[in-house]
Each structure stands twice: as structure tokens, then as C-alpha cells.
Amino acid sequence: MTVPYTSLVATLSFTGFIRAMLIWRGSVWKLVWSELFIWSLLFALFSLIYRLALNDSQQTSFEKFCVYCYMHADMIPFEFILGYYITLIVSRWSKFWINLGFLDNICLTTIVHLRHGDIERAQLYRRNIVRMILLYQIMVYRIICPGVRKMYPTLESLVEAGITYIHLKFFLGYINESEIEHFAENKFWMPIKWCMYLIRDARKEGLIINDFGVQQIYEYVIAFRENVIHLWLSDWVPVPLAYTQIAFTSIRIYFLVLIFGRQFLQTGSSLVQAQIDVYVPFITIIQFITYVGWCKLGETLVNPFGSDDDDFDYKFVMNRNLNVLIFLNIF
């Protein structure tokens, strides 16, 4: 679901920049427009109240409060907090992307090494080895991604979709009754165990002719497991909630203060006498778009497995893995 735009800026040009800036989906304009609209309404409301509804003494009190906000707004250290927070979030986001989990290496290695002896038996082993890997990935995705949980709300739905089937135990004998009974959503490591049992049994039956092939398949299975488990660990232990709250709250408090601190004041005070009554605070709006857009970017990337415009296309990952299996005649 990420928004492709690199083709627009492949060649450095002013028109490419303009076209990239005019994209709506995933843009900073889409991220900030609702909050900017509310902020502008509040700014205009207090401006009208100050100009039209207050008497002289009330205006004086309002002006003192506005000057106070103007002088102390910079005491909120939101730039420092937000900068480190976004750096942390982008770093986590890049690790998420690296560890999404693609089955290419496992599929190719399995095809190369597991192709001896009984052809039908070898194909059955290949199919079920990769099916267990795919089951493991989807079980982890069900935990971290609400969209996948909607697609597969129960473990039975995985059986109905053909991702796995429990009756494997009857003709392969590597899953015992107790494992089936205790198989649950949080035991997503069990398919990896069953997969490695399958590889071991394939070697015993001579379908893999040497130990090097077994070792190489094992290495790719373990590497895939480590990649996908990283997604679960990052979801299980997120960025501390207090840090997230401070980062997101400080920026909004800052602009709440600026509703008063950036008002045009009809006074002769030396602090504000150089102000120009432009009615619309253009510079503050630019500042709002920049900083709140920066903050909203962090909110989007905290969990890239949702339905935001720039979240990962988890359906593409799963469909691509299935297509690789079908294309390589494994599934």
C-alpha cells in the first residue's frame, strides 16, 4: 500500500517536483489537513472574539496572555524530542521492511536438493515443507497485522484456505496427538519444528542425497524464521508508550499555545508593535504543516502493518510467496 512516486523524480526537473507535490494519497497534505483545519478554526475564532466581543479591559487581559504565550512557546522542547523519536521510528520501519519474509531462497534450495528417489514423494515433501513455512509466516502476521487476522480469523480458516491441513499426521507421522491438541495461535514456532522434521525424514528416505543439502535447507529455514520472528518481537516490545505520548503531545501543545501566541494584537506594546495584521498566519501555517506532518509521519510508521497509505502491502507479500510456490510447481 506504499505510494510509488520515484518515477516522477527519476530525472531532476521542476515539473517532476511539482507532480510529486500534487500527489494526494500518502502526502503530507492528506496527513495534516484535518488538524490544520481545526487549528485554523480555533485561531480564527479567538481572533474574532478578541476583535469583536471583548471590551477594553478584557482585550488588555487577552493581550497579556497572548504575549505570555508568545514569549514562552519556545520553552517546549518538541523539536529535540520529535527528532530523536522519528529517527527511532524510521530505523524500526526499515528493519520491518528487511524482515518481511520472502520464500524465494527456501523454495529454490528445496527444489535443487529435494528431487531424488520417488518423484511424487519428493514433491509431496517439498510442498509440505514450504506449506509449514508459509503457515508460520501467516500465523505471525495474524498477530501483528489486523488485516491478516480478518482474512484468517481462526486456525480453521487456514485449513479451509489450503494453507495447511491437520491430517498430515496420518501419512507423514511427524505430528503427534498432543501437539495437535495444544496447537494454538501463540505457538507459531511449531510449524518450523514440523518443517525441520520433514527435512530430516526426507534425508532418511534418500530424497535428499547428501547432508550438505540438508544443512543448506536448514540454514534458509532458520534465517527465514529469524526474519519473521523479528517482526513479532518488535510488535511485542514497541517503542515505550511514554516516549510516544511525549512526542505526539508536545507538538500539539506547542501549536495550541501558538493559537494565542501568534495572534495580532491591537496594542502599542514594543513586543508586538512590528506585527502586520495579515489575518491569515501564513508562516505559522507553514510551520504547522512541517512539524505536524513530521509528527504524523511518525504516527504512520509506528506500526506499518495497518491500513495507512504508506503501510506495507502485506497482501502483496503473501500473494507473492504463493505465486512463487505455484510458479516453481511446489504448491
Tab-separated table of C-alpha atoms in Angstrom, residues 49 131 180 212 288:
chain	number	residue	atom	x	y	z
A	49	ILE	CA	-13.643	37.078	19.867
A	131	ARG	CA	3.465	-25.075	3.420
A	180	ILE	CA	-2.378	-31.115	17.589
A	212	PHE	CA	25.083	-30.603	2.630
A	288	PHE	CA	2.247	23.676	11.294
